[in-house]
PDB file of C-alpha atoms in Angstrom:
ATOM      1  CA  MET A1249    -173.979-166.647-166.953  1.00 39.00           C
ATOM      2  CA  ALA A1250    -170.958-168.265-165.341  1.00 43.00           C
ATOM      3  CA  ILE A1251    -169.704-170.521-163.268  1.00 39.00           C
ATOM      4  CA  ALA A1252    -167.280-169.166-160.568  1.00 43.00           C
ATOM      5  CA  MET A1253    -163.692-170.898-160.378  1.00 43.00           C
ATOM      6  CA  ARG A1254    -161.068-170.512-157.868  1.00 44.00           C
ATOM      7  CA  ASP A1255    -158.595-167.354-157.798  1.00 48.00           C
ATOM      8  CA  GLY A1256    -161.459-165.443-159.679  1.00 47.00           C
ATOM      9  CA  GLN A1257    -161.223-167.079-162.729  1.00 48.00           C
ATOM     10  CA  GLN A1258    -164.784-167.654-164.427  1.00 46.00           C
ATOM     11  CA  GLN A1259    -165.759-170.367-167.269  1.00 49.00           C
ATOM     12  CA  ALA A1260    -167.112-169.123-170.433  1.00 46.00           C
ATOM     13  CA  SER A1261    -170.150-170.491-171.267  1.00 48.00           C
ATOM     14  CA  HIS A1262    -170.973-168.763-174.794  1.00 56.00           C
ATOM     15  CA  ALA A1263    -169.080-167.682-177.433  1.00 69.00           C
ATOM     16  CA  ARG A1264    -168.085-163.950-178.423  1.00 71.00           C
ATOM     17  CA  PRO A1265    -170.227-161.913-180.917  1.00 73.00           C
ATOM     18  CA  ALA A1266    -168.981-162.434-184.139  1.00 76.00           C
ATOM     19  CA  PRO A1267    -167.412-159.298-186.066  1.00 77.00           C
ATOM     20  CA  GLY A1268    -169.506-156.779-187.610  1.00 79.00           C
ATOM     21  CA  ALA A1269    -172.596-157.348-185.333  1.00 87.00           C
ATOM     22  CA  ARG A1270    -174.085-155.107-183.359  1.00 94.00           C
ATOM     23  CA  ILE A1271    -173.402-155.826-179.277  1.00 97.00           C
ATOM     24  CA  SER A1272    -173.857-154.127-176.349  1.00 98.00           C
ATOM     25  CA  GLY A1273    -172.176-151.395-174.795  1.00 98.00           C
ATOM     26  CA  SER A1274    -170.759-153.863-171.938  1.00 98.00           C
ATOM     27  CA  HIS A1275    -169.494-155.981-175.144  1.00 97.00           C
ATOM     28  CA  HIS A1276    -167.943-152.730-176.195  1.00 98.00           C
ATOM     29  CA  VAL A1277    -165.863-151.869-173.034  1.00 98.00           C
ATOM     30  CA  PHE A1278    -164.386-155.421-173.507  1.00 98.00           C
ATOM     31  CA  GLU A1279    -163.226-155.467-177.030  1.00 97.00           C
ATOM     32  CA  SER A1280    -161.718-152.512-175.935  1.00 98.00           C
ATOM     33  CA  LEU A1281    -160.095-153.677-173.331  1.00 98.00           C
ATOM     34  CA  LEU A1282    -158.284-156.520-175.425  1.00 98.00           C
ATOM     35  CA  LYS A1283    -157.275-153.640-178.303  1.00 97.00           C
ATOM     36  CA  GLU A1284    -155.164-152.492-175.479  1.00 98.00           C
ATOM     37  CA  ASP A1285    -153.928-155.834-174.244  1.00 98.00           C
ATOM     38  CA  VAL A1286    -155.642-155.614-170.474  1.00 98.00           C
ATOM     39  CA  ASP A1287    -155.874-159.097-169.507  1.00 97.00           C
ATOM     40  CA  LEU A1288    -156.342-158.525-165.701  1.00 98.00           C
ATOM     41  CA  VAL A1289    -159.012-156.151-163.690  1.00 98.00           C
ATOM     42  CA  PHE A1290    -159.680-156.185-160.400  1.00 98.00           C
ATOM     43  CA  GLY A1291    -163.476-155.208-159.306  1.00 98.00           C
ATOM     44  CA  LEU A1292    -167.028-155.890-157.320  1.00 98.00           C
ATOM     45  CA  PRO A1293    -169.944-155.997-158.993  1.00 98.00           C
ATOM     46  CA  GLY A1294    -173.057-154.021-157.967  1.00 97.00           C
ATOM     47  CA  GLY A1295    -176.468-153.003-159.380  1.00 96.00           C
ATOM     48  CA  ALA A1296    -174.952-149.987-162.060  1.00 98.00           C
ATOM     49  CA  ILE A1297    -172.731-152.200-163.645  1.00 98.00           C
ATOM     50  CA  LEU A1298    -174.477-155.844-164.034  1.00 98.00           C
ATOM     51  CA  PRO A1299    -175.043-155.691-168.012  1.00 98.00           C
ATOM     52  CA  LEU A1300    -170.795-155.629-167.726  1.00 98.00           C
ATOM     53  CA  TYR A1301    -170.297-158.320-165.486  1.00 98.00           C
ATOM     54  CA  HIS A1302    -172.920-160.126-167.353  1.00 97.00           C
ATOM     55  CA  VAL A1303    -170.967-160.666-170.474  1.00 97.00           C
ATOM     56  CA  MET A1304    -167.648-160.686-168.867  1.00 97.00           C
ATOM     57  CA  PRO A1305    -168.287-164.775-169.163  1.00 96.00           C
ATOM     58  CA  GLU A1306    -167.285-164.279-172.741  1.00 96.00           C
ATOM     59  CA  TYR A1307    -164.011-162.726-172.413  1.00 97.00           C
ATOM     60  CA  PRO A1308    -162.177-165.759-170.416  1.00 97.00           C
ATOM     61  CA  GLN A1309    -158.794-163.622-172.023  1.00 97.00           C
ATOM     62  CA  ILE A1310    -159.445-161.013-169.238  1.00 98.00           C
ATOM     63  CA  ARG A1311    -158.276-162.112-165.435  1.00 98.00           C
ATOM     64  CA  HIS A1312    -161.068-160.787-163.027  1.00 98.00           C
ATOM     65  CA  VAL A1313    -160.365-160.210-159.401  1.00 98.00           C
ATOM     66  CA  LEU A1314    -162.927-160.035-156.794  1.00 98.00           C
ATOM     67  CA  VAL A1315    -161.789-157.624-154.020  1.00 98.00           C
ATOM     68  CA  ARG A1316    -164.276-157.255-151.048  1.00 97.00           C
ATOM     69  CA  HIS A1317    -164.529-153.525-151.666  1.00 98.00           C
ATOM     70  CA  GLU A1318    -164.072-151.170-153.923  1.00 98.00           C
ATOM     71  CA  GLN A1319    -161.380-149.599-152.388  1.00 98.00           C
ATOM     72  CA  GLY A1320    -159.154-152.491-152.397  1.00 98.00           C
ATOM     73  CA  ALA A1321    -159.844-152.913-156.502  1.00 98.00           C
ATOM     74  CA  ALA A1322    -158.548-149.060-157.146  1.00 98.00           C
ATOM     75  CA  HIS A1323    -155.699-149.672-155.020  1.00 98.00           C
ATOM     76  CA  ALA A1324    -154.909-152.948-156.449  1.00 98.00           C
ATOM     77  CA  ALA A1325    -154.760-151.659-159.947  1.00 98.00           C
ATOM     78  CA  ASP A1326    -151.978-148.932-158.722  1.00 98.00           C
ATOM     79  CA  GLY A1327    -150.160-151.701-157.602  1.00 98.00           C
ATOM     80  CA  TYR A1328    -150.542-153.651-160.738  1.00 98.00           C
ATOM     81  CA  ALA A1329    -149.875-150.348-162.510  1.00 97.00           C
ATOM     82  CA  ARG A1330    -146.471-149.911-160.479  1.00 95.00           C
ATOM     83  CA  ALA A1331    -145.570-154.046-160.746  1.00 94.00           C
ATOM     84  CA  THR A1332    -145.898-153.905-164.167  1.00 95.00           C
ATOM     85  CA  GLY A1333    -145.498-150.429-165.915  1.00 93.00           C
ATOM     86  CA  ARG A1334    -148.894-151.413-167.453  1.00 97.00           C
ATOM     87  CA  PRO A1335    -152.014-149.459-166.840  1.00 98.00           C
ATOM     88  CA  GLY A1336    -154.198-151.081-164.108  1.00 98.00           C
ATOM     89  CA  VAL A1337    -157.820-150.928-164.611  1.00 98.00           C
ATOM     90  CA  CYS A1338    -160.489-151.439-162.067  1.00 98.00           C
ATOM     91  CA  ILE A1339    -164.506-151.877-161.788  1.00 98.00           C
ATOM     92  CA  ALA A1340    -167.149-150.497-159.553  1.00 98.00           C
ATOM     93  CA  THR A1341    -170.504-149.485-159.526  1.00 98.00           C
ATOM     94  CA  SER A1342    -172.712-146.331-159.243  1.00 98.00           C
ATOM     95  CA  GLY A1343    -172.729-144.125-156.211  1.00 97.00           C
ATOM     96  CA  PRO A1344    -170.877-145.876-153.120  1.00 97.00           C
ATOM     97  CA  GLY A1345    -169.513-148.545-155.209  1.00 98.00           C
ATOM     98  CA  ALA A1346    -167.876-145.752-157.265  1.00 98.00           C
ATOM     99  CA  THR A1347    -167.438-142.811-154.376  1.00 98.00           C
ATOM    100  CA  ASN A1348    -165.031-146.083-153.057  1.00 98.00           C
ATOM    101  CA  LEU A1349    -162.699-145.677-155.793  1.00 98.00           C
ATOM    102  CA  VAL A1350    -161.794-142.354-154.796  1.00 98.00           C
ATOM    103  CA  THR A1351    -159.351-142.787-152.316  1.00 98.00           C
ATOM    104  CA  GLY A1352    -156.702-144.967-154.886  1.00 98.00           C
ATOM    105  CA  ILE A1353    -157.660-143.017-157.416  1.00 98.00           C
ATOM    106  CA  ALA A1354    -156.049-140.111-155.386  1.00 98.00           C
ATOM    107  CA  THR A1355    -153.504-142.029-154.578  1.00 98.00           C
ATOM    108  CA  ALA A1356    -152.507-143.047-158.089  1.00 98.00           C
ATOM    109  CA  MET A1357    -152.855-138.852-159.114  1.00 98.00           C
ATOM    110  CA  LEU A1358    -150.213-138.055-156.759  1.00 95.00           C
ATOM    111  CA  ASP A1359    -147.873-140.598-157.519  1.00 95.00           C
ATOM    112  CA  SER A1360    -148.001-140.629-160.787  1.00 96.00           C
ATOM    113  CA  VAL A1361    -149.556-143.722-161.760  1.00 97.00           C
ATOM    114  CA  PRO A1362    -152.031-145.196-164.891  1.00 98.00           C
ATOM    115  CA  LEU A1363    -154.720-146.541-163.788  1.00 98.00           C
ATOM    116  CA  VAL A1364    -157.990-146.694-165.573  1.00 98.00           C
ATOM    117  CA  ALA A1365    -161.667-146.918-163.216  1.00 98.00           C
ATOM    118  CA  ILE A1366    -164.667-148.076-164.923  1.00 98.00           C
ATOM    119  CA  THR A1367    -168.052-147.204-163.089  1.00 98.00           C
ATOM    120  CA  GLY A1368    -171.428-148.186-164.176  1.00 98.00           C
ATOM    121  CA  ASN A1369    -174.128-145.147-163.312  1.00 97.00           C
ATOM    122  CA  VAL A1370    -177.730-144.682-163.318  1.00 97.00           C
ATOM    123  CA  ALA A1371    -180.216-144.978-166.760  1.00 96.00           C
ATOM    124  CA  THR A1372    -179.239-142.318-168.459  1.00 96.00           C
ATOM    125  CA  HIS A1373    -182.834-140.811-167.727  1.00 95.00           C
ATOM    126  CA  MET A1374    -182.067-140.519-164.348  1.00 94.00           C
ATOM    127  CA  ILE A1375    -178.809-138.593-164.278  1.00 91.00           C
ATOM    128  CA  GLY A1376    -179.222-135.598-162.274  1.00 91.00           C
ATOM    129  CA  LYS A1377    -182.469-136.837-160.297  1.00 90.00           C
ATOM    130  CA  ASP A1378    -180.914-137.909-157.528  1.00 88.00           C
ATOM    131  CA  ALA A1379    -181.651-141.486-158.606  1.00 90.00           C
ATOM    132  CA  PHE A1380    -181.019-144.634-156.520  1.00 91.00           C
ATOM    133  CA  GLN A1381    -176.896-144.855-156.020  1.00 91.00           C
ATOM    134  CA  GLU A1382    -177.068-141.725-158.391  1.00 91.00           C
ATOM    135  CA  THR A1383    -173.070-139.993-157.991  1.00 95.00           C
ATOM    136  CA  ASP A1384    -171.728-137.469-159.690  1.00 96.00           C
ATOM    137  CA  ILE A1385    -168.674-139.560-159.869  1.00 97.00           C
ATOM    138  CA  THR A1386    -167.151-137.258-162.940  1.00 97.00           C
ATOM    139  CA  GLY A1387    -167.721-134.176-160.774  1.00 97.00           C
ATOM    140  CA  VAL A1388    -166.035-135.933-157.456  1.00 98.00           C
ATOM    141  CA  THR A1389    -162.909-137.108-159.470  1.00 98.00           C
ATOM    142  CA  LEU A1390    -162.616-134.193-161.579  1.00 98.00           C
ATOM    143  CA  PRO A1391    -159.236-132.831-159.401  1.00 98.00           C
ATOM    144  CA  ILE A1392    -158.141-136.260-158.722  1.00 98.00           C
ATOM    145  CA  THR A1393    -158.024-137.741-162.622  1.00 98.00           C
ATOM    146  CA  LYS A1394    -155.949-136.405-165.795  1.00 98.00           C
ATOM    147  CA  HIS A1395    -159.505-136.656-167.506  1.00 98.00           C
ATOM    148  CA  ASN A1396    -162.459-138.465-166.791  1.00 98.00           C
ATOM    149  CA  TRP A1397    -165.796-138.966-169.210  1.00 98.00           C
ATOM    150  CA  LEU A1398    -169.486-139.851-168.854  1.00 98.00           C
ATOM    151  CA  VAL A1399    -170.116-141.789-171.641  1.00 98.00           C
ATOM    152  CA  MET A1400    -173.969-141.193-172.998  1.00 98.00           C
ATOM    153  CA  ARG A1401    -174.290-142.961-176.393  1.00 98.00           C
ATOM    154  CA  VAL A1402    -172.996-146.820-177.174  1.00 98.00           C
ATOM    155  CA  GLU A1403    -171.322-145.076-180.151  1.00 97.00           C
ATOM    156  CA  ASP A1404    -168.855-143.231-178.052  1.00 98.00           C
ATOM    157  CA  ILE A1405    -167.500-146.016-175.759  1.00 98.00           C
ATOM    158  CA  ALA A1406    -164.730-147.355-178.216  1.00 98.00           C
ATOM    159  CA  PRO A1407    -163.360-143.423-178.810  1.00 98.00           C
ATOM    160  CA  THR A1408    -163.070-142.968-175.225  1.00 98.00           C
ATOM    161  CA  PHE A1409    -161.594-146.141-174.349  1.00 98.00           C
ATOM    162  CA  LYS A1410    -158.760-145.369-176.832  1.00 98.00           C
ATOM    163  CA  GLU A1411    -158.565-141.536-175.097  1.00 98.00           C
ATOM    164  CA  ALA A1412    -158.704-142.744-171.653  1.00 98.00           C
ATOM    165  CA  PHE A1413    -156.004-145.462-171.866  1.00 98.00           C
ATOM    166  CA  HIS A1414    -154.168-142.531-174.230  1.00 97.00           C
ATOM    167  CA  LEU A1415    -154.364-139.915-171.693  1.00 97.00           C
ATOM    168  CA  ALA A1416    -152.971-142.348-168.743  1.00 98.00           C
ATOM    169  CA  THR A1417    -149.720-143.470-170.038  1.00 97.00           C
ATOM    170  CA  THR A1418    -148.247-140.729-171.850  1.00 95.00           C
ATOM    171  CA  GLY A1419    -146.626-137.285-170.751  1.00 93.00           C
ATOM    172  CA  ARG A1420    -147.062-137.846-166.938  1.00 93.00           C
ATOM    173  CA  PRO A1421    -149.040-140.952-166.519  1.00 96.00           C
ATOM    174  CA  GLY A1422    -152.039-140.495-164.531  1.00 98.00           C
ATOM    175  CA  PRO A1423    -155.719-142.052-163.747  1.00 98.00           C
ATOM    176  CA  VAL A1424    -158.346-141.550-165.663  1.00 98.00           C
ATOM    177  CA  LEU A1425    -162.163-142.369-165.003  1.00 98.00           C
ATOM    178  CA  VAL A1426    -165.036-143.982-167.567  1.00 98.00           C
ATOM    179  CA  ASP A1427    -168.325-143.576-166.398  1.00 98.00           C
ATOM    180  CA  ILE A1428    -171.194-145.612-168.439  1.00 98.00           C
ATOM    181  CA  PRO A1429    -175.131-145.728-167.733  1.00 98.00           C
ATOM    182  CA  LYS A1430    -176.911-148.731-167.133  1.00 98.00           C
ATOM    183  CA  ASP A1431    -178.575-148.845-170.544  1.00 98.00           C
ATOM    184  CA  VAL A1432    -175.902-147.868-172.412  1.00 98.00           C
ATOM    185  CA  GLN A1433    -173.890-150.869-171.705  1.00 98.00           C
ATOM    186  CA  GLN A1434    -176.997-152.236-173.151  1.00 98.00           C
ATOM    187  CA  GLN A1435    -177.270-150.681-175.763  1.00 97.00           C
ATOM    188  CA  LEU A1436    -176.315-152.249-179.057  1.00 97.00           C
ATOM    189  CA  ALA A1437    -174.284-151.001-182.196  1.00 97.00           C
ATOM    190  CA  VAL A1438    -171.166-152.208-184.208  1.00 97.00           C
ATOM    191  CA  PHE A1439    -168.118-151.923-182.315  1.00 97.00           C
ATOM    192  CA  ASP A1440    -165.454-149.633-184.211  1.00 95.00           C
ATOM    193  CA  TYR A1441    -162.602-148.968-182.307  1.00 96.00           C
ATOM    194  CA  PRO A1442    -160.362-146.021-183.820  1.00 95.00           C
ATOM    195  CA  LYS A1443    -157.044-146.929-185.313  1.00 94.00           C
ATOM    196  CA  THR A1444    -155.392-143.484-184.273  1.00 91.00           C
ATOM    197  CA  LEU A1445    -155.720-140.517-181.694  1.00 91.00           C
ATOM    198  CA  GLN A1446    -155.983-136.844-182.340  1.00 85.00           C
ATOM    199  CA  LEU A1447    -156.522-135.208-178.709  1.00 90.00           C
ATOM    200  CA  ARG A1448    -156.357-131.468-179.288  1.00 89.00           C
ATOM    201  CA  GLY A1449    -154.334-129.259-177.073  1.00 89.00           C
ATOM    202  CA  TYR A1450    -152.888-132.737-175.801  1.00 91.00           C
ATOM    203  CA  LYS A1451    -149.107-133.087-177.239  1.00 89.00           C
ATOM    204  CA  PRO A1452    -146.744-134.071-173.965  1.00 90.00           C
ATOM    205  CA  THR A1453    -143.325-132.984-174.429  1.00 86.00           C
ATOM    206  CA  LEU A1454    -141.356-135.334-175.346  1.00 83.00           C
ATOM    207  CA  PHE A1455    -137.892-133.810-176.616  1.00 88.00           C
ATOM    208  CA  GLY A1456    -135.541-131.323-173.814  1.00 88.00           C
ATOM    209  CA  ASN A1457    -135.490-127.649-175.596  1.00 94.00           C
ATOM    210  CA  ILE A1458    -131.673-127.500-176.309  1.00 95.00           C
ATOM    211  CA  ARG A1459    -130.874-124.099-175.232  1.00 97.00           C
ATOM    212  CA  GLN A1460    -131.992-124.792-171.676  1.00 95.00           C
ATOM    213  CA  ILE A1461    -129.596-128.075-171.612  1.00 94.00           C
ATOM    214  CA  ARG A1462    -126.924-126.055-172.637  1.00 96.00           C
ATOM    215  CA  GLN A1463    -127.868-123.466-169.688  1.00 96.00           C
ATOM    216  CA  ALA A1464    -128.179-126.962-167.193  1.00 94.00           C
ATOM    217  CA  VAL A1465    -124.285-128.248-168.359  1.00 93.00           C
ATOM    218  CA  LYS A1466    -122.751-124.577-167.894  1.00 95.00           C
ATOM    219  CA  ALA A1467    -124.799-124.430-164.576  1.00 95.00           C
ATOM    220  CA  ILE A1468    -123.317-127.494-163.703  1.00 94.00           C
ATOM    221  CA  GLN A1469    -120.124-126.935-164.336  1.00 93.00           C
ATOM    222  CA  GLU A1470    -119.785-123.504-162.988  1.00 95.00           C
ATOM    223  CA  ALA A1471    -120.502-125.244-159.441  1.00 96.00           C
ATOM    224  CA  LYS A1472    -118.875-126.168-157.093  1.00 96.00           C
ATOM    225  CA  ASN A1473    -121.166-128.469-154.909  1.00 96.00           C
ATOM    226  CA  PRO A1474    -123.972-129.361-157.094  1.00 97.00           C
ATOM    227  CA  VAL A1475    -126.541-132.334-156.379  1.00 97.00           C
ATOM    228  CA  ILE A1476    -129.502-134.470-158.069  1.00 97.00           C
ATOM    229  CA  LEU A1477    -132.330-134.789-156.465  1.00 97.00           C
ATOM    230  CA  ALA A1478    -133.885-137.853-158.016  1.00 97.00           C
ATOM    231  CA  GLY A1479    -137.624-138.721-157.514  1.00 96.00           C
ATOM    232  CA  HIS A1480    -140.052-141.132-159.233  1.00 95.00           C
ATOM    233  CA  GLY A1481    -139.936-140.005-162.340  1.00 94.00           C
ATOM    234  CA  ILE A1482    -136.858-141.419-163.184  1.00 96.00           C
ATOM    235  CA  VAL A1483    -138.539-144.660-162.162  1.00 94.00           C
ATOM    236  CA  ILE A1484    -141.596-144.307-164.344  1.00 93.00           C
ATOM    237  CA  SER A1485    -139.561-143.323-167.815  1.00 92.00           C
ATOM    238  CA  GLY A1486    -137.146-145.756-166.936  1.00 93.00           C
ATOM    239  CA  ALA A1487    -133.966-143.494-167.194  1.00 95.00           C
ATOM    240  CA  TYR A1488    -131.749-145.469-164.312  1.00 97.00           C
ATOM    241  CA  ASP A1489    -129.004-145.517-166.967  1.00 97.00           C
ATOM    242  CA  GLU A1490    -129.046-141.937-168.014  1.00 97.00           C
ATOM    243  CA  LEU A1491    -129.095-140.707-164.345  1.00 97.00           C
ATOM    244  CA  ARG A1492    -125.868-143.184-163.450  1.00 97.00           C
ATOM    245  CA  GLN A1493    -124.044-141.325-166.613  1.00 97.00           C
ATOM    246  CA  LEU A1494    -125.123-137.783-165.353  1.00 96.00           C
ATOM    247  CA  ALA A1495    -123.780-138.565-161.426  1.00 96.00           C
ATOM    248  CA  GLU A1496    -120.272-139.754-163.120  1.00 96.00           C
ATOM    249  CA  LEU A1497    -119.690-137.162-165.861  1.00 93.00           C
ATOM    250  CA  GLY A1498    -119.811-134.689-163.830  1.00 90.00           C
ATOM    251  CA  GLU A1499    -119.401-136.438-160.114  1.00 94.00           C
ATOM    252  CA  VAL A1500    -122.419-135.101-158.786  1.00 96.00           C
ATOM    253  CA  PRO A1501    -123.834-136.984-155.742  1.00 97.00           C
ATOM    254  CA  VAL A1502    -127.353-138.050-156.106  1.00 98.00           C
ATOM    255  CA  MET A1503    -130.252-137.648-153.414  1.00 96.00           C
ATOM    256  CA  GLN A1504    -133.318-139.926-153.444  1.00 97.00           C
ATOM    257  CA  THR A1505    -136.711-139.112-152.738  1.00 95.00           C
ATOM    258  CA  LEU A1506    -139.130-141.817-151.252  1.00 93.00           C
ATOM    259  CA  LEU A1507    -140.576-142.824-154.447  1.00 93.00           C
ATOM    260  CA  GLY A1508    -136.437-142.389-156.076  1.00 95.00           C
ATOM    261  CA  LEU A1509    -134.906-144.816-153.889  1.00 94.00           C
ATOM    262  CA  SER A1510    -134.512-147.036-156.669  1.00 93.00           C
ATOM    263  CA  THR A1511    -132.779-144.642-159.444  1.00 96.00           C
ATOM    264  CA  LEU A1512    -129.734-145.585-158.350  1.00 97.00           C
ATOM    265  CA  PRO A1513    -128.186-148.243-156.139  1.00 96.00           C
ATOM    266  CA  GLU A1514    -127.111-147.647-152.332  1.00 94.00           C
ATOM    267  CA  SER A1515    -123.757-148.950-153.545  1.00 96.00           C
ATOM    268  CA  HIS A1516    -122.462-146.508-155.911  1.00 97.00           C
ATOM    269  CA  PRO A1517    -120.499-143.812-154.138  1.00 97.00           C
ATOM    270  CA  LEU A1518    -122.498-141.332-155.362  1.00 97.00           C
ATOM    271  CA  CYS A1519    -125.432-142.350-154.226  1.00 97.00           C
ATOM    272  CA  PHE A1520    -126.758-140.791-150.978  1.00 96.00           C
ATOM    273  CA  GLY A1521    -129.361-142.209-150.341  1.00 94.00           C
ATOM    274  CA  PHE A1522    -132.707-141.046-148.404  1.00 94.00           C
ATOM    275  CA  PHE A1523    -133.294-137.247-148.477  1.00 94.00           C
ATOM    276  CA  GLY A1524    -136.336-135.423-146.159  1.00 92.00           C
ATOM    277  CA  MET A1525    -138.180-135.527-143.340  1.00 91.00           C
ATOM    278  CA  HIS A1526    -137.316-138.891-142.762  1.00 91.00           C
ATOM    279  CA  GLY A1527    -133.754-138.894-144.526  1.00 92.00           C
ATOM    280  CA  SER A1528    -130.543-139.619-143.358  1.00 92.00           C
ATOM    281  CA  VAL A1529    -128.216-136.942-141.407  1.00 94.00           C
ATOM    282  CA  TYR A1530    -125.582-136.308-144.164  1.00 94.00           C
ATOM    283  CA  ALA A1531    -127.585-136.436-146.974  1.00 94.00           C
ATOM    284  CA  ASN A1532    -129.950-132.934-145.651  1.00 93.00           C
ATOM    285  CA  ARG A1533    -126.930-131.518-145.182  1.00 94.00           C
ATOM    286  CA  ALA A1534    -125.174-132.234-148.315  1.00 94.00           C
ATOM    287  CA  VAL A1535    -128.624-130.968-150.057  1.00 93.00           C
ATOM    288  CA  ASN A1536    -128.537-127.819-147.936  1.00 92.00           C
ATOM    289  CA  GLN A1537    -124.559-127.000-148.109  1.00 94.00           C
ATOM    290  CA  ALA A1538    -125.048-127.642-151.613  1.00 95.00           C
ATOM    291  CA  ASP A1539    -124.961-124.217-154.567  1.00 95.00           C
ATOM    292  CA  LEU A1540    -127.010-125.991-157.344  1.00 96.00           C
ATOM    293  CA  VAL A1541    -129.897-128.609-157.381  1.00 95.00           C
ATOM    294  CA  VAL A1542    -130.550-130.573-159.989  1.00 96.00           C
ATOM    295  CA  ALA A1543    -133.875-131.713-159.157  1.00 96.00           C
ATOM    296  CA  ILE A1544    -134.735-134.753-161.957  1.00 96.00           C
ATOM    297  CA  GLY A1545    -138.316-136.181-161.666  1.00 94.00           C
ATOM    298  CA  MET A1546    -139.473-134.971-157.577  1.00 93.00           C
ATOM    299  CA  ARG A1547    -142.225-132.036-156.809  1.00 89.00           C
ATOM    300  CA  PHE A1548    -140.701-130.453-154.033  1.00 90.00           C
ATOM    301  CA  ASP A1549    -143.588-131.955-152.262  1.00 88.00           C
ATOM    302  CA  ASP A1550    -143.248-130.739-148.760  1.00 88.00           C
ATOM    303  CA  ARG A1551    -141.842-133.931-146.529  1.00 85.00           C
ATOM    304  CA  ALA A1552    -138.743-134.177-148.669  1.00 87.00           C
ATOM    305  CA  CYS A1553    -138.260-130.194-148.284  1.00 85.00           C
ATOM    306  CA  GLY A1554    -139.730-129.066-145.470  1.00 82.00           C
ATOM    307  CA  LYS A1555    -140.205-125.598-144.590  1.00 78.00           C
ATOM    308  CA  PHE A1556    -139.435-123.785-148.268  1.00 77.00           C
ATOM    309  CA  SER A1557    -138.524-120.591-147.039  1.00 79.00           C
ATOM    310  CA  ALA A1558    -135.379-122.326-145.638  1.00 76.00           C
ATOM    311  CA  PHE A1559    -134.432-124.773-148.539  1.00 75.00           C
TER     312      PHE A1559
END
């Protein structure tokens, strides 16, 4: 097992498995995390996830932060992702452990935060039989994840994690969930992490439509009182310089959503700051008097727009 150390660190008592060896599904999980350069996870042990925690000491490269409640793990992973730009990882057991992650997962979904949630589940032969601490967590989280998986074979763990991290971090980022039954965590197989990935139907748009861009440029040039509404998408994509260049080129005032407040310095003469329900009067008046609104990386939520028919 392991010797608990201060600040969540652990001292390994045995070495990692040799390459090419048949290893448990729990080892597959940690080997996959290493392939994705994960060095920090947040979690809380429980019965259905104990096989994963049993092998955790073999991976000192990955620091585990022990939380006191699973919701804290999800929110901590969310905060880690926002601060670093890397996907946050949280771990919980089945049933109440998994459902306690829901609020943090929903937060990540609404705010486009890359997050990978790993949950344990009851053994495969008990799924669907209302076993002790069984919850259909993939069904529960279907509306609040980009995608989720119930892994029924140890051979599918590595490909699933490859897909999970790809989906969480590409396109519009967001949370995913990987649910692994307890017996699958204990099954043995040779670890083989995919080098490439092809997902049918998932090809995020990376380049703008030239015709639409030209139409937007023409609209900005012809407008008398254009404004830019800058949102969280600019922060996620790191497009600070591009926003500033666009604003300065057209001398267009910039209003910011709550999560877009860092997109342009407050000291910039074109920065009108926070608009919406909790924004400033002058920012809201500028938006309401505009003849063209250029929205970038924001979702027109009710706190920004108020009464939609009057916006």
